[in-house]
PDB file of C-alpha atoms and ligand atoms in Angstrom:
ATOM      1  CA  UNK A  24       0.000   0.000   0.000  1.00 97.00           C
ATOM      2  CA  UNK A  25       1.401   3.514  -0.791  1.00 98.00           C
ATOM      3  CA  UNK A  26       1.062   6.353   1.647  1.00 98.00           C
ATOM      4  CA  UNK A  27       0.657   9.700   0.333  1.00 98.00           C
ATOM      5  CA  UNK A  28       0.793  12.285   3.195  1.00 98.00           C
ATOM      6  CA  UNK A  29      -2.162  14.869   2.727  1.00 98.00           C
ATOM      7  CA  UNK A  30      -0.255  18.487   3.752  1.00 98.00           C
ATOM      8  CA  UNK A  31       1.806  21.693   2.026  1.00 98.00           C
ATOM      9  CA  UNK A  32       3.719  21.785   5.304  1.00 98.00           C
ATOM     10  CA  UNK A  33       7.511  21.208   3.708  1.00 98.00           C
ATOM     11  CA  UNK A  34       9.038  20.284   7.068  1.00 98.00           C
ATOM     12  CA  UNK A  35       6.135  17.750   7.951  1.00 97.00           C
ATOM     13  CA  UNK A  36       6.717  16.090   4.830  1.00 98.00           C
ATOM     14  CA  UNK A  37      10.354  15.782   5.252  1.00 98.00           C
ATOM     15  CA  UNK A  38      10.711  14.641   8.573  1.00 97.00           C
ATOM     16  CA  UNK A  39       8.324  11.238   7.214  1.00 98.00           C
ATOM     17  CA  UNK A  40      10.198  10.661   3.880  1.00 97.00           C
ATOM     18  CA  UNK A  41      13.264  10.534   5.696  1.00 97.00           C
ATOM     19  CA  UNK A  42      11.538   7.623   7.173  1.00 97.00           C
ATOM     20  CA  UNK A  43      10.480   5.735   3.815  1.00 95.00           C
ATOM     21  CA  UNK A  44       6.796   6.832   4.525  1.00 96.00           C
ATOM     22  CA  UNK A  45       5.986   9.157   1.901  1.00 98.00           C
ATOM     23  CA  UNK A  46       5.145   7.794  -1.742  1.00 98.00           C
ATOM     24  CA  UNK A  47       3.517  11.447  -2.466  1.00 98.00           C
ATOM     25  CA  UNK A  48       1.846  14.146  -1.369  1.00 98.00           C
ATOM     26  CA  UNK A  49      -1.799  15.455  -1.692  1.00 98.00           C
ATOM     27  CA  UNK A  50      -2.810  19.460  -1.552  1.00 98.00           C
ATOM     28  CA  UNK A  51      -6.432  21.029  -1.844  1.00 98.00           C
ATOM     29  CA  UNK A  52      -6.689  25.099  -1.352  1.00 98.00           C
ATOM     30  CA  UNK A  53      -7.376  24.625   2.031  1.00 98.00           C
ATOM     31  CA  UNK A  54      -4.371  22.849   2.700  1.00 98.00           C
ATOM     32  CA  UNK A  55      -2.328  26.105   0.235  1.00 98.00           C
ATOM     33  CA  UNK A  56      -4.772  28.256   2.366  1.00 98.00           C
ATOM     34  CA  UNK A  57      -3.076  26.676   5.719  1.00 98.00           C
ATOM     35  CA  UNK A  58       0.540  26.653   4.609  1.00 98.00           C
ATOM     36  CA  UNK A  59       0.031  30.370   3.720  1.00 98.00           C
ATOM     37  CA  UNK A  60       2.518  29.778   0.644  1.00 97.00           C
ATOM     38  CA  UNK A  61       2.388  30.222  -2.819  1.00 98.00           C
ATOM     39  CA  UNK A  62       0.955  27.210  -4.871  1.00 98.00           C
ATOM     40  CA  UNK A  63       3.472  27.112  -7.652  1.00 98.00           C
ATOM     41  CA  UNK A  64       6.487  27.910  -5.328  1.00 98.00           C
ATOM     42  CA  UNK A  65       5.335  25.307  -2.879  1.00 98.00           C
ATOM     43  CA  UNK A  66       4.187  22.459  -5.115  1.00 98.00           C
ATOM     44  CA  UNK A  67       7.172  23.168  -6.739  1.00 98.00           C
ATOM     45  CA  UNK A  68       9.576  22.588  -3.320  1.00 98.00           C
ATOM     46  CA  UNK A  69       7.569  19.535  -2.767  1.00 98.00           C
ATOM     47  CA  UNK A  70       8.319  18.051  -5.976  1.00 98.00           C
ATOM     48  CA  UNK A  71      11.915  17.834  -5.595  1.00 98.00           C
ATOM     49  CA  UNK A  72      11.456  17.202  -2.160  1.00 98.00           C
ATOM     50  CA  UNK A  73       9.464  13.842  -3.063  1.00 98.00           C
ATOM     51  CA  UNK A  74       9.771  11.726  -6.597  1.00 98.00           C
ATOM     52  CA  UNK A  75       6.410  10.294  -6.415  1.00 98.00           C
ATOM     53  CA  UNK A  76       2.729  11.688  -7.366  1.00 98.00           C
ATOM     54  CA  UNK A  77       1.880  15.242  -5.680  1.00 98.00           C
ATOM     55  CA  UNK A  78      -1.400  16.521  -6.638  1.00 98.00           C
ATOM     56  CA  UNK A  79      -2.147  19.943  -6.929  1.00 98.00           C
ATOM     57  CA  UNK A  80      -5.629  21.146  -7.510  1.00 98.00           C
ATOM     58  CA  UNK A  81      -6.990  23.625 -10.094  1.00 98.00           C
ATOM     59  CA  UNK A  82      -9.482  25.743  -8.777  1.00 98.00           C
ATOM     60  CA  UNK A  83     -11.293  26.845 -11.799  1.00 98.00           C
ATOM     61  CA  UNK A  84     -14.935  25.546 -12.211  1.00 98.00           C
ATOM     62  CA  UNK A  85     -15.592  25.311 -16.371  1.00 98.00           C
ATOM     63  CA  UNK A  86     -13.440  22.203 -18.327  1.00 98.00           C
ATOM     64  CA  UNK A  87     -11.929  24.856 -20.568  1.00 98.00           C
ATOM     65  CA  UNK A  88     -10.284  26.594 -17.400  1.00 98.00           C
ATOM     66  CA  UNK A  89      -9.855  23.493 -15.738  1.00 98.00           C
ATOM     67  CA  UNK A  90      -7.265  22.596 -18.796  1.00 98.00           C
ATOM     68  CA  UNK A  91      -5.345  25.290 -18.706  1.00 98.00           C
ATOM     69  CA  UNK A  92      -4.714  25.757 -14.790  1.00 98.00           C
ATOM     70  CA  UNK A  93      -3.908  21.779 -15.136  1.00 98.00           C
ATOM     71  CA  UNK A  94      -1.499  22.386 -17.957  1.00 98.00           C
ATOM     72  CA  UNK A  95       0.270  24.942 -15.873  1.00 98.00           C
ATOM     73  CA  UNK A  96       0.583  23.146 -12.683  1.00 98.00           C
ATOM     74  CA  UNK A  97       1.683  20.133 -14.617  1.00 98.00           C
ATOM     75  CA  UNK A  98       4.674  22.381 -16.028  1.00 98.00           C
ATOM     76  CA  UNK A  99       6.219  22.933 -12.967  1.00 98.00           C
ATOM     77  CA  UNK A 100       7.685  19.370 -12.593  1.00 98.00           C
ATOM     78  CA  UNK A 101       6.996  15.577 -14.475  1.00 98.00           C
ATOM     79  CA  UNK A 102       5.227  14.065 -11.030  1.00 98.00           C
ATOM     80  CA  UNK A 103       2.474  16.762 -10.664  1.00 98.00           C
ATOM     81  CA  UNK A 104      -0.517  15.449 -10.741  1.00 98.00           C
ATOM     82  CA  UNK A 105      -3.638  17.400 -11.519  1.00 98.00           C
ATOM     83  CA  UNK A 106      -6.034  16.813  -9.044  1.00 98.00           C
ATOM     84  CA  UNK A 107      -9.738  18.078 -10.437  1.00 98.00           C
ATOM     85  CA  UNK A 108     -13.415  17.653  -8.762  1.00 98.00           C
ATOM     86  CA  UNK A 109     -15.821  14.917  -9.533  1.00 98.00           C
ATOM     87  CA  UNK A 110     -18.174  17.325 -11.865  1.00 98.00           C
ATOM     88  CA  UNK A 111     -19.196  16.722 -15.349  1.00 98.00           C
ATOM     89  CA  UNK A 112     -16.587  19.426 -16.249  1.00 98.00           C
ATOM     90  CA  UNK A 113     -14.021  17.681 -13.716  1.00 98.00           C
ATOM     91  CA  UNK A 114     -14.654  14.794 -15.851  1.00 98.00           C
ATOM     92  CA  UNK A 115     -14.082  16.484 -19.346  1.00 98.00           C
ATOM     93  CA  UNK A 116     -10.766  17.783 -18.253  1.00 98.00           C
ATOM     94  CA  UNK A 117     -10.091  14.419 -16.707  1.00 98.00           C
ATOM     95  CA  UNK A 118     -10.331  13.083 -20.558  1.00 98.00           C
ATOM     96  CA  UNK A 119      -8.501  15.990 -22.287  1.00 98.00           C
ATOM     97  CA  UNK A 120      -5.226  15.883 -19.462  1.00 98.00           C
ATOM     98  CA  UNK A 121      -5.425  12.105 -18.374  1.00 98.00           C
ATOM     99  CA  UNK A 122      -5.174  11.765 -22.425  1.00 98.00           C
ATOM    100  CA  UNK A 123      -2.061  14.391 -22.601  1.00 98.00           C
ATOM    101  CA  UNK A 124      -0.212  11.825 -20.663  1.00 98.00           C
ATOM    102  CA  UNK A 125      -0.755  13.870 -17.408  1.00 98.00           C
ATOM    103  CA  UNK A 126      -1.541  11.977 -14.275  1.00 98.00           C
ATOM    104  CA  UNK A 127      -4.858  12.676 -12.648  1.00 98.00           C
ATOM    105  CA  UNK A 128      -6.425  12.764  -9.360  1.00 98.00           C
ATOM    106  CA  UNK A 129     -10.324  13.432  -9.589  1.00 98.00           C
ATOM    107  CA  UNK A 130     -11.012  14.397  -6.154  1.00 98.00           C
ATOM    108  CA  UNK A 131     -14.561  14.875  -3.994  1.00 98.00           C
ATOM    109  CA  UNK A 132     -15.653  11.379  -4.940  1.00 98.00           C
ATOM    110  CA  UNK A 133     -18.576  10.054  -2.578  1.00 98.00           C
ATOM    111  CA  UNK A 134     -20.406   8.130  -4.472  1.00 98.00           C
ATOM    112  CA  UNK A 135     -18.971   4.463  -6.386  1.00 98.00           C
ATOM    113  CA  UNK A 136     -20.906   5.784  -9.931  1.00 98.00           C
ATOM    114  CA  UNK A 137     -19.231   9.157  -9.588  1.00 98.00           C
ATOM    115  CA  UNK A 138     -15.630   6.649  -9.572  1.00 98.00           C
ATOM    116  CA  UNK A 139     -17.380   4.380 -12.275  1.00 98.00           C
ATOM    117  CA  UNK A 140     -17.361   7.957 -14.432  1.00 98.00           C
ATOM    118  CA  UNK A 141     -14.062   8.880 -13.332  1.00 98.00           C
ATOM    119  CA  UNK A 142     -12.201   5.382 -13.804  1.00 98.00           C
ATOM    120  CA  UNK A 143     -14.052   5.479 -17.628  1.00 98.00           C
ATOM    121  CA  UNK A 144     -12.413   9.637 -17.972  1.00 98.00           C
ATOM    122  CA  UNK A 145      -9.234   7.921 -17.505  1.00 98.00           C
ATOM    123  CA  UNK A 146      -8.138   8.850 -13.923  1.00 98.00           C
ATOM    124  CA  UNK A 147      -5.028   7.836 -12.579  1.00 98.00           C
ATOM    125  CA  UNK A 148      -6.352   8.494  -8.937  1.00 99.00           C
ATOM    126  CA  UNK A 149      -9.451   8.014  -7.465  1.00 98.00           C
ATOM    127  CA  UNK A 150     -10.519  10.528  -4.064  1.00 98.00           C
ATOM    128  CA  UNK A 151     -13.007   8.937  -2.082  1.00 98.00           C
ATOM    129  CA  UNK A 152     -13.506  10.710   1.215  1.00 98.00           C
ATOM    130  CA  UNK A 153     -14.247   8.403   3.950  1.00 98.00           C
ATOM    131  CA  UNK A 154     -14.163  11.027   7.308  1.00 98.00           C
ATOM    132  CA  UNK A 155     -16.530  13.316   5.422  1.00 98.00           C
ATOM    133  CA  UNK A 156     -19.196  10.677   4.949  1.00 98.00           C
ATOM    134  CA  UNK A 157     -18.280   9.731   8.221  1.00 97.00           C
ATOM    135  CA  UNK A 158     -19.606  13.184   9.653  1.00 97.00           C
ATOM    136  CA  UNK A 159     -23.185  13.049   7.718  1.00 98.00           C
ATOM    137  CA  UNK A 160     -23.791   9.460   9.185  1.00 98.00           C
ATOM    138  CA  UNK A 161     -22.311   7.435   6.201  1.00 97.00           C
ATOM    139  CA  UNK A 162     -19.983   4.933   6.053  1.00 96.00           C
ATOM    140  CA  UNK A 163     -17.208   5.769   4.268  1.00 97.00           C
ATOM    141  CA  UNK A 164     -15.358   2.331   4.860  1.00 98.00           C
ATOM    142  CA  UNK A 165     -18.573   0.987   2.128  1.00 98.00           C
ATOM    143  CA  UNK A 166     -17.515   3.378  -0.430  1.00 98.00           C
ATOM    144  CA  UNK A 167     -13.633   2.238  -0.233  1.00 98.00           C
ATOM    145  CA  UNK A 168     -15.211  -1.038   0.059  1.00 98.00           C
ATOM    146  CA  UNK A 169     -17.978  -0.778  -3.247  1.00 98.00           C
ATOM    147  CA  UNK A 170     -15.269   1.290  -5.648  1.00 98.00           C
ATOM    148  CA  UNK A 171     -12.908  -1.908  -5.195  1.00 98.00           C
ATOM    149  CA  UNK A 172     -15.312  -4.421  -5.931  1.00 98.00           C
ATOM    150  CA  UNK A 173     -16.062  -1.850  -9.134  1.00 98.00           C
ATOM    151  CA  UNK A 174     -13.178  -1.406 -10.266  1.00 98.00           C
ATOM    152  CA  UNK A 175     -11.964  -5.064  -9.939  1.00 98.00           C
ATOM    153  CA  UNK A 176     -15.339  -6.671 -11.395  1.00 98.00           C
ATOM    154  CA  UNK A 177     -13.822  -4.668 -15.096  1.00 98.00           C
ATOM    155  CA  UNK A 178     -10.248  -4.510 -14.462  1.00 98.00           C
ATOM    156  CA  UNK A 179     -10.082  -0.470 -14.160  1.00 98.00           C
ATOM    157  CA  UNK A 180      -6.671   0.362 -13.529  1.00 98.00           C
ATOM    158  CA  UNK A 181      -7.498   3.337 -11.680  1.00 98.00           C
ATOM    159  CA  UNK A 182      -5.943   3.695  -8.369  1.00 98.00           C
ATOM    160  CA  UNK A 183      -8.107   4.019  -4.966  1.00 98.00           C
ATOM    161  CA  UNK A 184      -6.566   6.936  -2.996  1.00 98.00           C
ATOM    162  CA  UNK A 185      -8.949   6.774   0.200  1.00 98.00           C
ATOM    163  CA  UNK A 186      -8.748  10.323   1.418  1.00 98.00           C
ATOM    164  CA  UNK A 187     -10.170  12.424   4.004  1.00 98.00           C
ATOM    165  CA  UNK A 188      -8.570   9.804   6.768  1.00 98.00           C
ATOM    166  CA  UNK A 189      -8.972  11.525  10.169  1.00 97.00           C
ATOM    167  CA  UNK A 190      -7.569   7.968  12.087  1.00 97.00           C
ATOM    168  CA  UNK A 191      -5.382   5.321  12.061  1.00 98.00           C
ATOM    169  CA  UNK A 192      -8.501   3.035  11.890  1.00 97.00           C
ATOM    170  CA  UNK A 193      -9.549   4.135   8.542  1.00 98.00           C
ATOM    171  CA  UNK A 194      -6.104   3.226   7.103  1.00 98.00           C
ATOM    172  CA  UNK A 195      -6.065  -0.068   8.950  1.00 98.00           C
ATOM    173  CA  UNK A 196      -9.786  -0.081   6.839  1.00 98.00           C
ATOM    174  CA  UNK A 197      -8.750   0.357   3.605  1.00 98.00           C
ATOM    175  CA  UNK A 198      -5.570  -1.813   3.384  1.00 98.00           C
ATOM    176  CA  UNK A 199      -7.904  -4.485   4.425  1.00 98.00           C
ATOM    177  CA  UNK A 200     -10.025  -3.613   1.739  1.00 98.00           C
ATOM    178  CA  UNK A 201      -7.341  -3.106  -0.374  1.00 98.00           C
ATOM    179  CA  UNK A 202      -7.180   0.410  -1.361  1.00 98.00           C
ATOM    180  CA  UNK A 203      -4.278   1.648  -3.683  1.00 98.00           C
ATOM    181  CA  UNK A 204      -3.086   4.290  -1.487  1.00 98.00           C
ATOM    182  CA  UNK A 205      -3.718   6.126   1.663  1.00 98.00           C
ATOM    183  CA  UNK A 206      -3.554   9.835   2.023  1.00 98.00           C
ATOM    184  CA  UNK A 207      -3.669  11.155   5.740  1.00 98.00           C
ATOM    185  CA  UNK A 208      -2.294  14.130   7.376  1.00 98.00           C
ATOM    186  CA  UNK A 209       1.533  13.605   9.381  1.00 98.00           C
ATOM    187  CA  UNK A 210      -0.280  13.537  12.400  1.00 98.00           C
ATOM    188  CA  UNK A 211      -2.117  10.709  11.922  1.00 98.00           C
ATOM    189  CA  UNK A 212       0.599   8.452  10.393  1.00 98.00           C
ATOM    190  CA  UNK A 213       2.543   8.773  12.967  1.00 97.00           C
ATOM    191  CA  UNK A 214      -0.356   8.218  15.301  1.00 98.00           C
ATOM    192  CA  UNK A 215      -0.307   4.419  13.851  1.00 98.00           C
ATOM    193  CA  UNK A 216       2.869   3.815  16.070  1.00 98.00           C
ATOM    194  CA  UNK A 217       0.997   3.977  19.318  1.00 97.00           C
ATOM    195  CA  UNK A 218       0.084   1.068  21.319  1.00 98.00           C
ATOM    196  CA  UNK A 219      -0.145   0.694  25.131  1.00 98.00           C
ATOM    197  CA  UNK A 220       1.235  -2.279  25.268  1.00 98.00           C
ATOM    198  CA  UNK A 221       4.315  -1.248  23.909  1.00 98.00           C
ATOM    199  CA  UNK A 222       4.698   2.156  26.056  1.00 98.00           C
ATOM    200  CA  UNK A 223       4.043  -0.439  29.057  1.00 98.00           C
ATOM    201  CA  UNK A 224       6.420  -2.812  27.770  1.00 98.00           C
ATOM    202  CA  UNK A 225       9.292  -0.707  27.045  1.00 98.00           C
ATOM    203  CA  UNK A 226       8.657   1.247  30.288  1.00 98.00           C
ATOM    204  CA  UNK A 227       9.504  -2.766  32.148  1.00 98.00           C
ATOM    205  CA  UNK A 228      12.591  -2.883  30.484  1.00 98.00           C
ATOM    206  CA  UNK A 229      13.787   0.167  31.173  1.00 98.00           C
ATOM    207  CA  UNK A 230      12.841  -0.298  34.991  1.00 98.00           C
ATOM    208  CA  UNK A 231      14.658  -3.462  35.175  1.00 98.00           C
ATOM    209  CA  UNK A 232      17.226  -2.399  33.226  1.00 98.00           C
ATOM    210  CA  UNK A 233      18.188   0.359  35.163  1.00 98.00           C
ATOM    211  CA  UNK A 234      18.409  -2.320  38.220  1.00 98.00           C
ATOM    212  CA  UNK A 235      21.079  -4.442  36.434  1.00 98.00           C
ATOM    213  CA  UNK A 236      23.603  -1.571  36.650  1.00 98.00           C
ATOM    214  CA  UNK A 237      25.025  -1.865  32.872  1.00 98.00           C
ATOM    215  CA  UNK A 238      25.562   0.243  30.077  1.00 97.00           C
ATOM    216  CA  UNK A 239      26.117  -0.397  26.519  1.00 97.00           C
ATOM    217  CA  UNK A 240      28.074   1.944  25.417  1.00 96.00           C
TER     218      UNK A 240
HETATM  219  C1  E4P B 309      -7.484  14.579  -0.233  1.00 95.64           C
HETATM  220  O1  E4P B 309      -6.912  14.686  -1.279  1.00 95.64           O
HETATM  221  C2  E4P B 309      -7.987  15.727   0.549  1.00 95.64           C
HETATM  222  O2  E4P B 309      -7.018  16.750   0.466  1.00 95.64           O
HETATM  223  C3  E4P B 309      -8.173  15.419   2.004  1.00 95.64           C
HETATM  224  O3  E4P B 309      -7.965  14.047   2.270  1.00 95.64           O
HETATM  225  C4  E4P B 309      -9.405  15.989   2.599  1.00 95.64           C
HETATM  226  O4  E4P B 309      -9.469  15.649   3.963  1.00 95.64           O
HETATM  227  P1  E4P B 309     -10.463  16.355   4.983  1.00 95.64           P
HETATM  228  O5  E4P B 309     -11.844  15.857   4.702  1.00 95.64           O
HETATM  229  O6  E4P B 309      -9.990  15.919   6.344  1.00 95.64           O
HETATM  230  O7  E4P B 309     -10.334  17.833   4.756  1.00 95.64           O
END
C-alpha cells in the first residue's frame, strides 16, 4: 500500500520521507490556504522534495479553465498530478489531461458511480472521502469497500486513494479492503505507532534495566 501524506507543510513532509513513509503528497486550497505559501512555489519545493505523485488542484470551475490551470501546474515538474473535482466538467478535463499523458487525481468522490465515471475519464487516482461521509452518518469504509469491488469486477486500472482519513482506523480499513493508497495528514501516520502495550512494555525494560547496573556503550 502507498502512503501519500495529505499536507503543504515542507518540514512535515520531510521529517516522514526521511523515514520511507511518503510515496507522495496530496494538496487542496485549504491545505495552500493553511501553509500560507504560494501554490506554484510550494508544489514546486515539494516536488523535488518527493519523486512520487503530488497533486495539486486547479481551482477553476468550467473544463476549458480546468485545462489550462492543469497544464500549468503540470509544467512545474513531471510528477504533478492534476487533481480536479468529480463534476461533469471535472470529468471532461479528466479526458482531455489524463489523455495528454498527465496523471490525474479526480477528487470529492462520494459516491462508487461518480468513480465508475471517473475510472471510464481515464483517472489515474481516485478521491473517495471516507471522514466526510463519516460526519453526515455514512460509512465511508462501504464506499472504499464498493469502488474496489467496481473497479476489480472490469479490471479499471485506476488507483483508490482513500482520502479524508482523520484515524489510524480508517487506514487499517482500507488496506484491508485493499485500497491503492492512503492519504492522511503527518499527524495521523505517525499516530499508527501507538500502542499501550508497547509504552508499558518498554517502560519494564527500562525499569529493570536500570536495576542491572550496565551500560552499553
Ligand atoms: C485529499 O486529497 C484531501 O485533500 C483530504 O484528504 C481531505 O481531507 P479532509 O476531509 O480531512 O479535509
Amino acid at each position: 500500500m502507498k502512503f501519500f501524506v495529505d499536507t503543504a507543510e515542507i518540514d512535515e513532509i520531510a521529517e516522514l520521507h526521511d523515514l520511507g513513509m511518503v510515496d507522495g503528497v496530496t494538496t487542496n486550497p485549504s491545505l495552500i490556504l493553511k501553509s500560507g505559501r504560494d501554490i506554484l512555489e510550494v508544489t514546486k519545493e515539494i516536488c523535488e522534495l518527493v519523486p512520487g505523485p503530488v497533486s495539486a488542484e486547479v481551482v477553476a470551475t468550467e473544463a476549458d479553465a480546468m485545462i489550462a490551470e492543469g497544464r500549468k501546474l503540470a509544467e512545474i515538474a513531471s510528477n504533478v498530478t492534476v487533481k480536479l473535482p468529480l463534476t461533469w466538467d471535472g470529468l471532461k478535463a479528466c479526458k482531455v489531461l489524463s489523455g495528454e499523458g498527465k496523471m490525474v487525481n479526480v477528487t470529492l468522490c462520494f459516491s462508487a458511480n461518480q468513480a465508475l465515471l471517473a475510472a471510464k475519464a481515464g483517472a489515474t487516482f481516485i478521491s473517495p472521502f471516507i471522514g466526510r461521509l463519516d460526519d453526515i452518518n455514512l460509512d465511508g469504509m462501504d464506499l472504499i469497500q464498493d469502488i474496489r469491488v467496481i473497479y476489480d469486477n472490469y479490471g479499471f486500472e485506476t488507483q483508490i486513494l482513500a482520502a479524508s482519513i482523520r484515524s489510524a482506523n480508517h487506514v487499517l480499513d482500507s488496506a484491508r479492503i485493499g485500497a491503492d493508497v492512503i492519504t492522511a495528514p503527518p499527524k495521523v501516520i505517525k499516530s499508527m505507532v501507538n500502542h499501550p502495550l508497547t509504552d508499558k512494555g518498554l517502560a519494564q525494560f527500562m525499569a529493570d534495566w536500570a536495576k542491572t547496573g550496565q551500560d552499553i556503550l
